[in-house]
Short mmCIF file of C-alpha atoms in Angstrom, two decimals:
data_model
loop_
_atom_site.label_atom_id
_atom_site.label_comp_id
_atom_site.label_asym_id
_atom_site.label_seq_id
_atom_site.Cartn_x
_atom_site.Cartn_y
_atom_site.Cartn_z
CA UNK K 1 31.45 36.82 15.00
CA UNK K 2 29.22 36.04 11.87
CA UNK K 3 26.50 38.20 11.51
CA UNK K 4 23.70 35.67 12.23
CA UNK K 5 25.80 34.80 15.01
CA UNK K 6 25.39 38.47 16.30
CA UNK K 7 21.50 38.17 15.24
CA UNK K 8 21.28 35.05 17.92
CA UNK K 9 23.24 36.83 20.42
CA UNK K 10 20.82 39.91 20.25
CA UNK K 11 17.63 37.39 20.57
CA UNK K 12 19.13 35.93 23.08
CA UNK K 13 19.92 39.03 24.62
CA UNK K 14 15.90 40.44 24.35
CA UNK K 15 14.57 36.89 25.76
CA UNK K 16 16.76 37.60 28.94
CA UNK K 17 15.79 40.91 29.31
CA UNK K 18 11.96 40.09 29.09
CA UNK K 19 12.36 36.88 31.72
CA UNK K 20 14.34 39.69 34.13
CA UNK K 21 11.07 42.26 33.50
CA UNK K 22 8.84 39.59 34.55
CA UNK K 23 7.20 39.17 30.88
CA UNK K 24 6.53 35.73 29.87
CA UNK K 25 7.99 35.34 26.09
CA UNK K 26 6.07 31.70 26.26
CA UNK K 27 2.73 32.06 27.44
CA UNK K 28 0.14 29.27 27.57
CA UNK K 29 -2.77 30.76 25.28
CA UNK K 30 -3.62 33.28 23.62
CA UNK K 31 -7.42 34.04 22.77
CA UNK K 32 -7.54 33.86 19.15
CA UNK K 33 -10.17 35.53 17.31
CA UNK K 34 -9.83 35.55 13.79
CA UNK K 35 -7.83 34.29 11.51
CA UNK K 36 -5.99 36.12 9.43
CA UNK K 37 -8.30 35.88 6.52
CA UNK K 38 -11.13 36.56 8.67
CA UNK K 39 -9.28 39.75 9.88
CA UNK K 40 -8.83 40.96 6.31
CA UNK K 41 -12.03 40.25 5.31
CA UNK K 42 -13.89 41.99 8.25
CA UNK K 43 -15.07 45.61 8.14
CA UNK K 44 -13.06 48.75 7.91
CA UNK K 45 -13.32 50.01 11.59
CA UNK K 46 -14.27 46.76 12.70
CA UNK K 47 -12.09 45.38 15.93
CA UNK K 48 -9.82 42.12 15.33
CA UNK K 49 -8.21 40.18 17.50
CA UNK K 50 -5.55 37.29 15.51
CA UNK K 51 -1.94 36.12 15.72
CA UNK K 52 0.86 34.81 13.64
CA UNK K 53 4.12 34.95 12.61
CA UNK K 54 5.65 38.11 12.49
CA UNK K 55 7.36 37.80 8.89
CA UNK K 56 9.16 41.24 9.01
CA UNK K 57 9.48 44.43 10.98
CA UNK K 58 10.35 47.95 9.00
CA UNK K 59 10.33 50.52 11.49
CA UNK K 60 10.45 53.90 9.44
CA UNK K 61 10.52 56.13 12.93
CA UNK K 62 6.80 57.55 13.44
CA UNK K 63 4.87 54.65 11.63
CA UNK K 64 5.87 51.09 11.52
CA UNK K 65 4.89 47.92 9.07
CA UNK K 66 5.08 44.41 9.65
CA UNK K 67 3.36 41.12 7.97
CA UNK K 68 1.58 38.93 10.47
CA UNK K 69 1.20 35.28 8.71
CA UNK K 70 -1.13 32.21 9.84
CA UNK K 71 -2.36 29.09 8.31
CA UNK K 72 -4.79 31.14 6.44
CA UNK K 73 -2.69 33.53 4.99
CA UNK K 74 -1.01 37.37 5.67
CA UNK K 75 -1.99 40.72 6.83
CA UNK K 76 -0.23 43.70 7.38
CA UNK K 77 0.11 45.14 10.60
CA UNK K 78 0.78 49.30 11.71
CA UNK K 79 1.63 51.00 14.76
CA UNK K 80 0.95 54.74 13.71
CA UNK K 81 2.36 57.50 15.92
CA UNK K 82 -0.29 59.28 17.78
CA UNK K 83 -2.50 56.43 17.50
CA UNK K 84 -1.13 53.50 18.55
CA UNK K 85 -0.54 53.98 22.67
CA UNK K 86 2.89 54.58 23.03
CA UNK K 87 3.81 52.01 25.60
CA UNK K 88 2.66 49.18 22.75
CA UNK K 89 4.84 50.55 19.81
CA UNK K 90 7.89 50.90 22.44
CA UNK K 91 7.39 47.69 23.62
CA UNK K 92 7.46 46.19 20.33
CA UNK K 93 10.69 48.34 19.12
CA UNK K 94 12.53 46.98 22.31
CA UNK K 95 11.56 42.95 22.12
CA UNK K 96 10.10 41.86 18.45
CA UNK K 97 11.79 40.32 15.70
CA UNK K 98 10.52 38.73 12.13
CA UNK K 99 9.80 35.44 12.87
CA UNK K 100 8.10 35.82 16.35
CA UNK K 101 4.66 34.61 16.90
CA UNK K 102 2.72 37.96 17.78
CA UNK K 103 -0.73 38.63 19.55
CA UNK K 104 -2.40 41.55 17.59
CA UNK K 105 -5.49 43.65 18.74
CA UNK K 106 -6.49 46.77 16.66
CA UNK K 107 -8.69 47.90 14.56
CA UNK K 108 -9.32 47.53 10.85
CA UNK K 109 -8.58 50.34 8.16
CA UNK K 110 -7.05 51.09 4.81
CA UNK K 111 -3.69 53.03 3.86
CA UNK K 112 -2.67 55.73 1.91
CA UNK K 113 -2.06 52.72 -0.70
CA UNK K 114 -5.41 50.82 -0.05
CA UNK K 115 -4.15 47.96 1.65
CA UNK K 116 -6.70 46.84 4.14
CA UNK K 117 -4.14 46.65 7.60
CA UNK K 118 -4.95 46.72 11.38
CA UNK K 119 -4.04 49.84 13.26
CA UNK K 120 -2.25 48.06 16.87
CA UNK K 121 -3.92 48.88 20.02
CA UNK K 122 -2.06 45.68 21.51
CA UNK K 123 0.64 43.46 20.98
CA UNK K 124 1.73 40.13 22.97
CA UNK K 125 5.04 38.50 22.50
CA UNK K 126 3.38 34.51 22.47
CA UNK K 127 6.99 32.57 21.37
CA UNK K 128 10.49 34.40 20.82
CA UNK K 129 11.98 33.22 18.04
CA UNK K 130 16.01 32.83 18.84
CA UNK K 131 16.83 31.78 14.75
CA UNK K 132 16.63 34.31 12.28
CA UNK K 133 14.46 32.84 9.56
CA UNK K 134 16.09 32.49 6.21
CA UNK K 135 15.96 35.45 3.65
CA UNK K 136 12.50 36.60 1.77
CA UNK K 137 14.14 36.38 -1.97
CA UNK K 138 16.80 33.12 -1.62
CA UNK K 139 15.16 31.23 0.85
CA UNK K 140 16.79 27.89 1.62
CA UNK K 141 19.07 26.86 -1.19
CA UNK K 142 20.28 23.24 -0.75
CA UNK K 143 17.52 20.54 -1.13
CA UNK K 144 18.36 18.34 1.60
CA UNK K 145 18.44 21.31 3.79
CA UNK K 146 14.95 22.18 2.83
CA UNK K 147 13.10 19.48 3.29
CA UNK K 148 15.17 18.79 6.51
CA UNK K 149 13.71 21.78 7.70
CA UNK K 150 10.71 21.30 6.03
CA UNK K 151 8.67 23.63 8.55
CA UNK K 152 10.68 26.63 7.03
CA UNK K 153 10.13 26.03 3.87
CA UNK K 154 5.78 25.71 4.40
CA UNK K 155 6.49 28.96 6.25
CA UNK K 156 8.59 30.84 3.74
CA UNK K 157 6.85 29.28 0.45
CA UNK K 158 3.22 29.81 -0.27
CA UNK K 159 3.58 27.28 -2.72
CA UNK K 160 4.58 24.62 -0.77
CA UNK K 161 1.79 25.49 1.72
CA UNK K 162 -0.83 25.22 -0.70
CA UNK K 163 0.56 21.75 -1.83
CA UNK K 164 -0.33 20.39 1.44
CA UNK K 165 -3.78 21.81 1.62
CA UNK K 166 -4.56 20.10 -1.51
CA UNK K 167 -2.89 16.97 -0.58
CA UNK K 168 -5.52 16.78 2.47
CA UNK K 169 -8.48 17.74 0.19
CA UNK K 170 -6.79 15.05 -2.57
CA UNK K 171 -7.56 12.23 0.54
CA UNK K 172 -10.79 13.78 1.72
CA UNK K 173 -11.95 13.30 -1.63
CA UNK K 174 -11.31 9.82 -1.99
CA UNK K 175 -12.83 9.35 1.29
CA UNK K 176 -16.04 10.92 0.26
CA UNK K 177 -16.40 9.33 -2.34
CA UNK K 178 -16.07 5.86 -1.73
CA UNK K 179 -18.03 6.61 1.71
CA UNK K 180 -20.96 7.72 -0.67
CA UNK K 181 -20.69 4.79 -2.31
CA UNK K 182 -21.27 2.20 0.29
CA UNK K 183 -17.96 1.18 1.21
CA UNK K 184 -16.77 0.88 4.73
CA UNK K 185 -13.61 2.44 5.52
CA UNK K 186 -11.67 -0.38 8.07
CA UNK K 187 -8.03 -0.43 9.50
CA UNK K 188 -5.71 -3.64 9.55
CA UNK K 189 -2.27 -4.18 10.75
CA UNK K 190 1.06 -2.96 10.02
CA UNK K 191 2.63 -5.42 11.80
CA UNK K 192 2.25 -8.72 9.88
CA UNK K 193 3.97 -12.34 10.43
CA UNK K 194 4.61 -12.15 6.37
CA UNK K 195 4.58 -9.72 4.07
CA UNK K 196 1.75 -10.41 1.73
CA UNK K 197 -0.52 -8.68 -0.89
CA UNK K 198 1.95 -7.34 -3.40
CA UNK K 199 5.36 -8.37 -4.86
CA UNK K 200 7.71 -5.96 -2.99
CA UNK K 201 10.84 -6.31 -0.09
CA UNK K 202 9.89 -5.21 3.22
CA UNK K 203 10.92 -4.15 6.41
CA UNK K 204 11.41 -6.32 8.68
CA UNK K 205 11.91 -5.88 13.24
CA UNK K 206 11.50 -7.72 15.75
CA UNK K 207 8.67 -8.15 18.02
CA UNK K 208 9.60 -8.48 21.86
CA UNK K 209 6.51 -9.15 23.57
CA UNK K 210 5.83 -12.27 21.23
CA UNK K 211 9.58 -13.00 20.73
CA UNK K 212 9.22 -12.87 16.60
CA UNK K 213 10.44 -11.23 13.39
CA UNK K 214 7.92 -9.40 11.93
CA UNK K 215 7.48 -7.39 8.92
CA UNK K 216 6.17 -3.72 8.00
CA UNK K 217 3.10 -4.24 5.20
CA UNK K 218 3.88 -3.47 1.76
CA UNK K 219 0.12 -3.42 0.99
CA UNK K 220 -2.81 -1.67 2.44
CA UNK K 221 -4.30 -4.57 4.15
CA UNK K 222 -4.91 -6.15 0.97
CA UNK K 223 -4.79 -10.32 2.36
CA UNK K 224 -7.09 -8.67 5.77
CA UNK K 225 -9.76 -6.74 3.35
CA UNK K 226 -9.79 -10.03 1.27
CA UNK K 227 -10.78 -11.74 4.86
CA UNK K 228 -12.66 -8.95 5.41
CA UNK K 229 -14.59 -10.24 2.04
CA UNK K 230 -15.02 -13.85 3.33
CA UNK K 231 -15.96 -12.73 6.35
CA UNK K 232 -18.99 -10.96 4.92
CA UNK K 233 -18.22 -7.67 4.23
CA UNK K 234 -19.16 -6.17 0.55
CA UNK K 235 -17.73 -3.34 0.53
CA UNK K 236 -14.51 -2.46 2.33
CA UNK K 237 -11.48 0.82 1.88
CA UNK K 238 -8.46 1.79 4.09
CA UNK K 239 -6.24 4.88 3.69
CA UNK K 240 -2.93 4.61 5.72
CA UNK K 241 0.48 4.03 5.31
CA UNK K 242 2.58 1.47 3.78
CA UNK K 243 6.48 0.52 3.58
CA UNK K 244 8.62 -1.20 1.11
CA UNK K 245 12.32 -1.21 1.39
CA UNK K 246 13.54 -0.57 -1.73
CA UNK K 247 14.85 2.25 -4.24
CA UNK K 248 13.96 6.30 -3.83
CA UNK K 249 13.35 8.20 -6.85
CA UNK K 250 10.66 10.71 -8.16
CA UNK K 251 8.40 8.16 -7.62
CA UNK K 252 9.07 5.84 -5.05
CA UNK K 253 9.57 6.34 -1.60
CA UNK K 254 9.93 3.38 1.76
CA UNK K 255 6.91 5.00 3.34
CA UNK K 256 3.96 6.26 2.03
CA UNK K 257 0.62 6.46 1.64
CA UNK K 258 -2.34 4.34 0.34
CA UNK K 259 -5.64 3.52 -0.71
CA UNK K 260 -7.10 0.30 -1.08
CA UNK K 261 -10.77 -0.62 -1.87
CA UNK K 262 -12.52 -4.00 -2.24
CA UNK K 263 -15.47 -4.55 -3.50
CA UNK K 264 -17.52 -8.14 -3.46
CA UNK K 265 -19.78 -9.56 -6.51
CA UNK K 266 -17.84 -7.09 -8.90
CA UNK K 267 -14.90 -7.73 -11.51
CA UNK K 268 -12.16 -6.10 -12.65
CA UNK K 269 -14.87 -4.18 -15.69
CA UNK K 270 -16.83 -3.06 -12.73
CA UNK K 271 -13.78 -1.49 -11.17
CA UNK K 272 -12.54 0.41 -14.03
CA UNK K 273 -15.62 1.91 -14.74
CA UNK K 274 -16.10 2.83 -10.82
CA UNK K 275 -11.96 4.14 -10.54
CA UNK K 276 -12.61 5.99 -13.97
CA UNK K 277 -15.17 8.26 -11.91
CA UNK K 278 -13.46 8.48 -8.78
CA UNK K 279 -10.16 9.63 -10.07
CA UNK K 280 -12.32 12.20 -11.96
CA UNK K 281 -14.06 13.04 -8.67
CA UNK K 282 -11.17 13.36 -6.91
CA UNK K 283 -9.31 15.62 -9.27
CA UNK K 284 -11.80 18.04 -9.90
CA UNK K 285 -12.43 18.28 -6.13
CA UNK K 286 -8.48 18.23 -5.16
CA UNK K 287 -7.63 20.90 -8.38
CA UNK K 288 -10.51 21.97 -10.14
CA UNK K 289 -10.07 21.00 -12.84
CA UNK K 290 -9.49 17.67 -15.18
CA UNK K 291 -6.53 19.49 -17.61
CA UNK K 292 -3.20 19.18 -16.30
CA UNK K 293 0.88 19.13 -17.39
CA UNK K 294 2.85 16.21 -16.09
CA UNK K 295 6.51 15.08 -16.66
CA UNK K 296 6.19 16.45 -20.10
CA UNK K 297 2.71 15.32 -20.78
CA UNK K 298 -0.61 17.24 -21.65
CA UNK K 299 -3.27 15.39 -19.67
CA UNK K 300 -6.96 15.23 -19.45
CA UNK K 301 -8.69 13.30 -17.62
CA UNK K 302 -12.19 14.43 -18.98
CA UNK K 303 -11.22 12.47 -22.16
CA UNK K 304 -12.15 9.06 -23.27
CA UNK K 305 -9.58 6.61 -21.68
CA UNK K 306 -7.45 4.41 -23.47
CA UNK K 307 -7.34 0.45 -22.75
CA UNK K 308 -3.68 -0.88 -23.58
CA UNK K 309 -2.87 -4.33 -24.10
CA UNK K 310 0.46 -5.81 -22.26
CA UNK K 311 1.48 -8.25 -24.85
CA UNK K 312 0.42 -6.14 -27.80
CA UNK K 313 2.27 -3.09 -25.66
CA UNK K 314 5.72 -4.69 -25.51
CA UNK K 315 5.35 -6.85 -29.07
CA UNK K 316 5.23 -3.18 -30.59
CA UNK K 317 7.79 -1.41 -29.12
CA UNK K 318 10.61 -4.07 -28.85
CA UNK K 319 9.54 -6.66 -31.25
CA UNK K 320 9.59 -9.12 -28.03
CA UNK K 321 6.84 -12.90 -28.03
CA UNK K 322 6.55 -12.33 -24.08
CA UNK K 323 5.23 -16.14 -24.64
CA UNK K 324 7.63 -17.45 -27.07
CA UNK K 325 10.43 -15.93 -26.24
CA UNK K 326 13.09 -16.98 -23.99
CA UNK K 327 14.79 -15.85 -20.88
CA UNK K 328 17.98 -15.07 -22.58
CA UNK K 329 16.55 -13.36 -25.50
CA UNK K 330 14.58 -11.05 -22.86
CA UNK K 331 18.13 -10.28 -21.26
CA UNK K 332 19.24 -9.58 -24.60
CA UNK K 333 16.88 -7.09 -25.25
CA UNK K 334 16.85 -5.25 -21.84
CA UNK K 335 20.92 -4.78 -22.57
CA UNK K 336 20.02 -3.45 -25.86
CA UNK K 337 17.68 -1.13 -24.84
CA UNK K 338 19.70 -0.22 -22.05
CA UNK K 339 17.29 -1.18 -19.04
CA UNK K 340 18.43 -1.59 -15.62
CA UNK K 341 18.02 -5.34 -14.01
CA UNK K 342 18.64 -7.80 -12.06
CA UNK K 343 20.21 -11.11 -14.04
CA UNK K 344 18.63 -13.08 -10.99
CA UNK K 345 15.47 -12.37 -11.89
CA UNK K 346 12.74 -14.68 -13.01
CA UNK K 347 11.72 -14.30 -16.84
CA UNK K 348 8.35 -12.84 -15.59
CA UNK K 349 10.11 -10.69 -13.68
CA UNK K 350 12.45 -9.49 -16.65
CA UNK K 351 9.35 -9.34 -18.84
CA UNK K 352 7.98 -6.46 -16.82
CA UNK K 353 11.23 -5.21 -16.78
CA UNK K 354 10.53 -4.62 -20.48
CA UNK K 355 7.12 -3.61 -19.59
CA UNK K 356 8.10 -0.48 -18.19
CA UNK K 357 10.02 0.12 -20.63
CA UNK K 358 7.41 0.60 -22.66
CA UNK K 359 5.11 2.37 -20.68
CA UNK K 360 6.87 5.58 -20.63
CA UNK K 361 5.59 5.59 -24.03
CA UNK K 362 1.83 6.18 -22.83
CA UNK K 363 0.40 9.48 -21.96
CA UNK K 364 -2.86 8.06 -20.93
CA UNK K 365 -5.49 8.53 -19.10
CA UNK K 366 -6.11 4.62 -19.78
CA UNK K 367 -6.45 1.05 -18.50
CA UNK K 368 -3.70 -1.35 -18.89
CA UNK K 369 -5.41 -4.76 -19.60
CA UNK K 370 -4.03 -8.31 -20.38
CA UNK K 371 -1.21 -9.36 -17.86
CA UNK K 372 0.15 -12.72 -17.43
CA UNK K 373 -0.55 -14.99 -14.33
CA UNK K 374 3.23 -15.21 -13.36
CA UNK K 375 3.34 -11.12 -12.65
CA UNK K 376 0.28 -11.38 -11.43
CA UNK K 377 -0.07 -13.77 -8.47
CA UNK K 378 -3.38 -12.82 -6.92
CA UNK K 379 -5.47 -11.81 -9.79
CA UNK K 380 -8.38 -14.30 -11.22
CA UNK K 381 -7.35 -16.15 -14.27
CA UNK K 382 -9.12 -14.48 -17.65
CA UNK K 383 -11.64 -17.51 -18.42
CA UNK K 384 -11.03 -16.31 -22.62
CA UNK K 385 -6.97 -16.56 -22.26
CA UNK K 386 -5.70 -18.37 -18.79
CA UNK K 387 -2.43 -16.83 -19.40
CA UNK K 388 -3.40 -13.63 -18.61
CA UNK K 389 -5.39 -12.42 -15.69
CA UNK K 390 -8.27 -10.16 -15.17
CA UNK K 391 -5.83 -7.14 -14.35
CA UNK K 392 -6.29 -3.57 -14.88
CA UNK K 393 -3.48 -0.46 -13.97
CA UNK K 394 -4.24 2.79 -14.43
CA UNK K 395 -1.58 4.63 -16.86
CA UNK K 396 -0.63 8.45 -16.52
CA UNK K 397 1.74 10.39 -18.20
CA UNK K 398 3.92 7.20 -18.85
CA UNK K 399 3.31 5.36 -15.34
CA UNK K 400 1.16 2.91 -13.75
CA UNK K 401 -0.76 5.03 -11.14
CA UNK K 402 -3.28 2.61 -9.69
CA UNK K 403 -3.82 -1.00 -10.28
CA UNK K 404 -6.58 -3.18 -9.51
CA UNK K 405 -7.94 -6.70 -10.62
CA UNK K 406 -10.70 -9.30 -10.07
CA UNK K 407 -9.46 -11.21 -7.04
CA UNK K 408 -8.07 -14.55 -7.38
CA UNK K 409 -10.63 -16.69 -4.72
CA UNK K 410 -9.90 -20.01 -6.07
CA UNK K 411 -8.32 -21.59 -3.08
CA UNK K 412 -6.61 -24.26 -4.59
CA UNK K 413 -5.39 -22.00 -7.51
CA UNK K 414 -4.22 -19.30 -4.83
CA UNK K 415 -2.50 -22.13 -3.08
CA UNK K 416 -0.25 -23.35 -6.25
CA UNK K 417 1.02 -19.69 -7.09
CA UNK K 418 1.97 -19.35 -3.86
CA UNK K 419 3.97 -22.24 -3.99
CA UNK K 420 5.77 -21.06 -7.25
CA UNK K 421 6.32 -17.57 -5.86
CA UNK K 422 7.95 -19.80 -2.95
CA UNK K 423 9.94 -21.76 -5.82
CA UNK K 424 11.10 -17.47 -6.82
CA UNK K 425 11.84 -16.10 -3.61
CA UNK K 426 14.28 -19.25 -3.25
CA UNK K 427 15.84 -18.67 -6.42
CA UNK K 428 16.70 -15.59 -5.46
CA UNK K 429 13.92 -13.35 -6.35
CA UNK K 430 13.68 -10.98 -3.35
CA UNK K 431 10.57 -9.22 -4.03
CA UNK K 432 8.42 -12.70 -4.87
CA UNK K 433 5.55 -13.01 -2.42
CA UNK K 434 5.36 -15.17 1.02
CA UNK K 435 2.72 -18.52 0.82
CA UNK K 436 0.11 -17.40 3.17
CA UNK K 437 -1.23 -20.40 4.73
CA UNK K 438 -3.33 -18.46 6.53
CA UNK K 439 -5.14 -16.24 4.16
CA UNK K 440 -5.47 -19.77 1.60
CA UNK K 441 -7.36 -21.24 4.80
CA UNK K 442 -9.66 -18.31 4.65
CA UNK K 443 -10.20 -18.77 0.88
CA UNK K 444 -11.13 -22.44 1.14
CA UNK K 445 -14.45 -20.83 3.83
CA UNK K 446 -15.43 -19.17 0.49
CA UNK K 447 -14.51 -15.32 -0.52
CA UNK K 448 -17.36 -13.74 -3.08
CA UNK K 449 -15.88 -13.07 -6.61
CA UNK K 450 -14.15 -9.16 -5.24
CA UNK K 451 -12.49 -6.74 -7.29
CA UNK K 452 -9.96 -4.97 -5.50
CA UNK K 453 -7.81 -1.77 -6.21
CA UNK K 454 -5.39 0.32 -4.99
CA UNK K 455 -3.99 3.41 -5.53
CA UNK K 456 -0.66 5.58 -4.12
CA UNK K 457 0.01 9.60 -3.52
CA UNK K 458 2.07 9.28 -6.78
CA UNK K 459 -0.93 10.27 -8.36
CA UNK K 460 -1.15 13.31 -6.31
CA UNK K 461 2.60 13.93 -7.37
CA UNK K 462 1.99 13.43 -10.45
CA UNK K 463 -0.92 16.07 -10.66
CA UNK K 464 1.27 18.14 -9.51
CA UNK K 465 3.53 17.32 -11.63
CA UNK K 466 6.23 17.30 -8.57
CA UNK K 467 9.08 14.62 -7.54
CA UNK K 468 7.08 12.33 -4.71
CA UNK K 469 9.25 13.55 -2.23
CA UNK K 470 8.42 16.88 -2.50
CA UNK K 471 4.95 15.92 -1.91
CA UNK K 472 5.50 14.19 1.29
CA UNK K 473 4.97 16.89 4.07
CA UNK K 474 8.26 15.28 5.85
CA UNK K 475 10.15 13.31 3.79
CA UNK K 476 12.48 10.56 5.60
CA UNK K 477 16.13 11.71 5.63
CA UNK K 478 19.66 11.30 6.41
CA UNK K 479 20.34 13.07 9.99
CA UNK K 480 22.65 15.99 9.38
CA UNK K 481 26.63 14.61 10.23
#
């Protein structure tokens, strides 16, 4: 028998022994006090009453230490010989183990060392743990297993804790801020008859009760806040998730999360300057400060952005017309520069294949600016160049991380890309977007000129400075064989 095999057997052993001594190892409640950073912070002397999870147990004979952890943080617990009632310290020799959640009562006071402890009057057993948790210095070693298991590794790693209370201030933020600024925080469906609203492959089930194929949203209700618009709305944001079922690398995941804000009578000028603040806003709130290191970039965000121009972008670092140039010379040029892509693709499509190419070259904080219509299906036409549309992305540390653009609400404009994205998808172009007929109906009632603009918690990965995936609190993954 292995040794945490004999570890199990023990547990197992004490949780019998308990049930037979009519002691409940599970109880119902437990009447909480303090937390444990409320405990540590009271008075010396001072009575506290918290509970945790016992993360060890060295019993040196007349005095014993543990670590009690919550959501707040640790304190050290002592049953002292001659002070502690005897019947409590025996009773937690006989049954507790490091990783049980523990009941503490006692009383506040300092050790030889100066570490502020409680002296146990009481102890409760509220949940026996039966697994050993995994060891103080190693920890869990394979990935997969770790963020399988992703409640041991919050529990065993402070820093992955933290990470997640940032990642709720990092929404919060956003929240408050756009709430401050008049906009109306809405929910629309996940469930949609076609995927519209951004240029990606979804998910797609079937729905019984209405007998039809459906398909999970790949944007954040873009097409509904954009009704939302006509409808009479100014001012409109949801945070939620989205899914997209394609690749999974540092930064993309199937399911994740998403904020989306539309705003009527402004343009794409308007919305840089507003996301410009906010993502200032929300970075000092979320990480106090505006300095940070990501993927091998020194970033500030306090510093004057940058606006980049897509054709001047690629024309300078691969010598590529994106106007004059054709599909097969594009091709050419991806093989040359050794970038990954489909041969099916449109020319569009291959052209921001070259596209991000290039932006790995751009440390940012900045605005890309200048994109053409075809990569661009639902952005308003730029009145000075109608190739291009009135298009702005956020870049970061050599990645778009936020993009946003004065809404196309031409209907009959809207109408013809959607017929040439139609004229894509058939060609073979998976990720080319559906012809709403519904949300062109809506245009032709009249939508306000809108600027809309999204953003993903890549840039809270990014900030980071961590693979997404490590930033999800419970990443999707393969069930163990």
């Amino acid at each position: 028998m292995g040794r945490e095999e004999e570890i199990i057997k023990e547990r197992e052993r004490k949780l019998k022994e308990m049930l037979a001594e009519g002691i409940n190892p599970y109880p119902a409640s437990f009447d909480k006090k303090n937390t444990c950073k409320e405990a540590i912070e009271s008075k010396i002397g001072a009575k506290v009453v918290t509970a945790g999870r016992l993360m060890n147990k060295r019993d040196l004979g007349k005095i014993i230490f543990s670590v009690v952890r919550d959501g707040t943080g640790d304190i050290q617990i002592v049953f002292q010989e001659g002070q502690t009632p005897d019947k409590t310290t025996k009773f937690f020799q006989k049954y507790f183990d490091a990783g049980d959640i523990v009941g503490i009562e006692g009383k506040l006071f300092k050790t030889k060392t100066g570490q502020t402890s409680i002296l146990v009057e009481k102890v409760d057993m509220l949940s026996k743990s039966l697994l050993p948790l995994p060891e103080k210095w190693h920890g869990i070693q394979d990935d997969d297993e770790r963020l399988r298991k992703r409640y041991l590794d919050i529990l065993m790693n402070p820093e992955t804790r933290e990470i997640f209370v940032k990642k709720g201030i990092f929404w919060k933020s956003f929240r408050e801020f756009l709430t401050r600024h008049g906009f109306l925080e809405v929910e629309t469906p996940v469930l949609e008859n076609s995927a519209g609203g951004a240029s990606a492959t979804p998910f797609k089930t079937h729905h019984n009760a209405l007998n039809l194929d459906v398909f999970l949203r790949i944007s954040m209700g873009e097409l509904w806040q954009k009704k939302l618009m006509v409808a009479g709305y100014e001012k409109t944001f949801e945070i939620g998730r989205q899914f997209r079922n394609e690749g999974m690398d540092a930064e993309h995941l199937q399911d994740y999360t998403q904020m989306e804000f539309y705003w009527a009578y402004a343009d794409y000028n308007m919305g840089m300057k507003l996301v410009e603040e906010m993502y200032k806003e929300v970075a000092k709130k979320t990480f106090g400060t505006l300095k940070f290191k990501s993927r091998g970039y020194d970033l500030d965000l306090g510093k004057k952005w940058v606006v980049y121009d897509y054709e001047s972008v690629i024309k300078k670092n691969t010598g590529i017309d994106i106007y004059k140039a054709s599909e097969k010379e594009i091709k050419i040029k991806l093989k040359e520069l050794e970038v990954e892509h489909d041969p099916k693709m449109s020319k569009w499509r291959l052209v921001d294949s070259l596209w991000k190419y290039c932006r790995k070259k751009l440390a940012g904080p900045g605005f890309l600016t200048g994109q053409p219509v075809e990569v661009s299906p639902l952005a308003k036409r730029n009145p000075k160049d109608t190739k291009k549309v009135e298009q702005f992305q956020v870049i970061i540390a050599g990645t778009e991380i936020g993009n946003g653009y004065s809404e196309l609400n031409d209907p009959l404009d809207q109408e013809s890309r959607f017929k040439e994205q139609s004229k894509m998808k058939e060609a073979g172009d998976s990720d080319a977007q559906e012809h709403d007929y519904a949300f062109v109906e809506a245009l032709k009632h009249g939508m306000p000129p809108t600027c809309g603009f999204g953003v993903s918690e890549r840039l809270f990965a990014y900030l980071v400075d961590k693979p997404i995936r490590e930033t999800v609190i419970f990443p999707l993954m393969k069930p163990e064989k």
